Amino acid sequence: MSEALPDVFSPARWPFELSQLPQPAYLVGGAVRDGLVGRTVTDLDLDFVLLQDAVQTARTLAKYYGAGFVLLDAERQIARVVFKNITVDFAQAEGNSLEQDLRRRDFTVNAIAFDPFTQTFIDPNKGQEDLQRRLIKMISPENLQDDPLRLLRGYRQAAQLGFEIEAETKAAIQAFAPLLSQVAVERIRTELVYLFNTPNATNIIQKSWEVGLISPWFQSANQQFQHLSQMDLSAENLGKIYPQLSQELSRGLRETLKISILGIAKLSCLCNQNLTLAEAELLELKFSKIELKSVLAILKGLSQINLLKTKDLSLREQYFLFQGLGILFPAVIVRAMAAGFSLETLSPLINRYLNPNDPIAYPQLLLTGNELMEALKLRPSPKIGELLLEIQLGQIEGKITTIEQAIAYAQQLL
Ligand SMILES: Nc1ccn([C@@H]2O[C@H](COP(=O)(O)OP(=O)(O)OP(=O)(O)O)[C@@H](O)[C@H]2O)c(=O)n1
């Protein structure tokens, strides 16, 4: 049997020797679930349940291998060992027996234990059957009430695994949905980001809104569901013609932020389309400043693109569009496509964006602020920035081509 098991069940692949663990020790949670369905993830995270000495085991392992050690919960005896590409958590079994510990978890598919010493599975809640039936099924309604984040986790994991939510579980989630507001918004936000980053999960996002899970934070989201549902298809169609844009959409907004550019575009669909109201919604969920600014830039960019319905954009308007968006340009294109704009209408803008020498998308300044100050004997002030902008616009519109003309133009404006 062990031969047929995926890597995660092979202790030889773990970043430590099995002999370093006290017996019994069990691998539990997402790694077991994902291993059994053959799902691979980028950040591998192994969760172990021990019947004793969980924190001490973690401390000893970290010291032995020179890995990081984090005490996560002294009272409940949970600690983390951080290896190079993998984190390993050790927790004392809740209720002091493996079976009781598994019974207190959220869903049956997350409550399967693997004993690495005997290479056997312990599955009192029949999680393996539900894995085969591709079902997210609660262990009990009380467990969902105990930690209402689990309500949203259920929808998120259904999206990531491509599973259905079992009927009674769905009814319980809907009934308990108002409890989610008791949970720290940071935890809710993390789940939402997973949902936005999961391809083809917009229908699940919509369903989770309909059962009342995310509607308290995004009250008017249903007005954009039609567009939200088209986002993945639009991104795919865009990628067929412009593969570079497709790659850019899947990149993280920042290295330190998990949300992708396509994810932030989906988030912008859920928000109120009014900038002030969208800002209030995102602040409520404690999204970071950069996430917030990005959503607002997308909404603004989309309203600029909407002008294309009635006219061509002037060079000045195009300049402000590119300046306002930067790396978010593909996000707005996908939103515009989802809203019904044809690629034909959008391609002149896309071609500018993809050409690093394009004077509108990537204008080169004829002179720097210092050079301008020197030429006109000006002191530093916000006025310098305004003059540089005017010079830039003059360049774009073809009124200025030399440094002398730029200086004369600025002089005239003064
Ligand atoms: N609110 C929660 C969070 C976690 N768990 C249990 O703790 C395990 C590990 O949790 P975590 O690492 O947060 O999530 P995973 O299920 O491992 O999966 P993912 O990485 O997709 O979040 C879960 O499988 C589940 O058994 C739970 O019952 N309730």
mmCIF file of C-alpha atoms in Angstrom, residues 180-190 192 213-219 267 271-272 275-289 291-292 296:
data_model
loop_
_atom_site.group_PDB
_atom_site.id
_atom_site.type_symbol
_atom_site.label_atom_id
_atom_site.label_comp_id
_atom_site.label_asym_id
_atom_site.label_seq_id
_atom_site.Cartn_x
_atom_site.Cartn_y
_atom_site.Cartn_z
ATOM 1 C CA LEU A 180 -19.172 34.938 10.757
ATOM 2 C CA SER A 181 -19.188 38.595 11.785
ATOM 3 C CA GLN A 182 -17.888 37.500 15.220
ATOM 4 C CA VAL A 183 -14.646 36.349 13.626
ATOM 5 C CA ALA A 184 -11.564 38.580 13.352
ATOM 6 C CA VAL A 185 -11.673 40.268 9.935
ATOM 7 C CA GLU A 186 -8.036 39.337 9.269
ATOM 8 C CA ARG A 187 -9.026 35.661 9.208
ATOM 9 C CA ILE A 188 -11.983 36.388 6.907
ATOM 10 C CA ARG A 189 -9.765 38.403 4.584
ATOM 11 C CA THR A 190 -7.280 35.524 4.305
ATOM 12 C CA LEU A 192 -11.362 35.757 0.695
ATOM 13 C CA LEU A 213 -21.387 34.792 4.234
ATOM 14 C CA ILE A 214 -19.757 37.740 2.532
ATOM 15 C CA SER A 215 -22.774 39.946 1.829
ATOM 16 C CA PRO A 216 -22.363 41.941 5.080
ATOM 17 C CA TRP A 217 -19.034 43.282 3.780
ATOM 18 C CA PHE A 218 -19.956 43.695 0.119
ATOM 19 C CA GLN A 219 -23.595 44.673 0.165
ATOM 20 C CA LEU A 267 -12.109 41.897 -5.554
ATOM 21 C CA CYS A 271 -16.796 46.138 -4.097
ATOM 22 C CA ASN A 272 -19.237 48.948 -4.515
ATOM 23 C CA LEU A 275 -14.825 54.853 -4.993
ATOM 24 C CA THR A 276 -15.737 56.246 -1.571
ATOM 25 C CA LEU A 277 -18.022 53.355 -0.701
ATOM 26 C CA ALA A 278 -15.508 50.792 -2.001
ATOM 27 C CA GLU A 279 -12.837 52.327 0.191
ATOM 28 C CA ALA A 280 -15.061 52.055 3.252
ATOM 29 C CA GLU A 281 -15.765 48.361 2.517
ATOM 30 C CA LEU A 282 -12.082 47.520 2.120
ATOM 31 C CA LEU A 283 -11.087 49.416 5.257
ATOM 32 C CA GLU A 284 -13.676 47.457 7.203
ATOM 33 C CA LEU A 285 -11.949 44.215 6.133
ATOM 34 C CA LYS A 286 -8.541 45.748 6.901
ATOM 35 C CA PHE A 287 -7.163 45.251 3.411
ATOM 36 C CA SER A 288 -3.693 46.769 3.132
ATOM 37 C CA LYS A 289 -3.103 50.247 1.770
ATOM 38 C CA GLU A 291 -4.632 46.508 -1.996
ATOM 39 C CA LEU A 292 -7.011 49.357 -1.349
ATOM 40 C CA LEU A 296 -9.581 52.114 -6.435
#
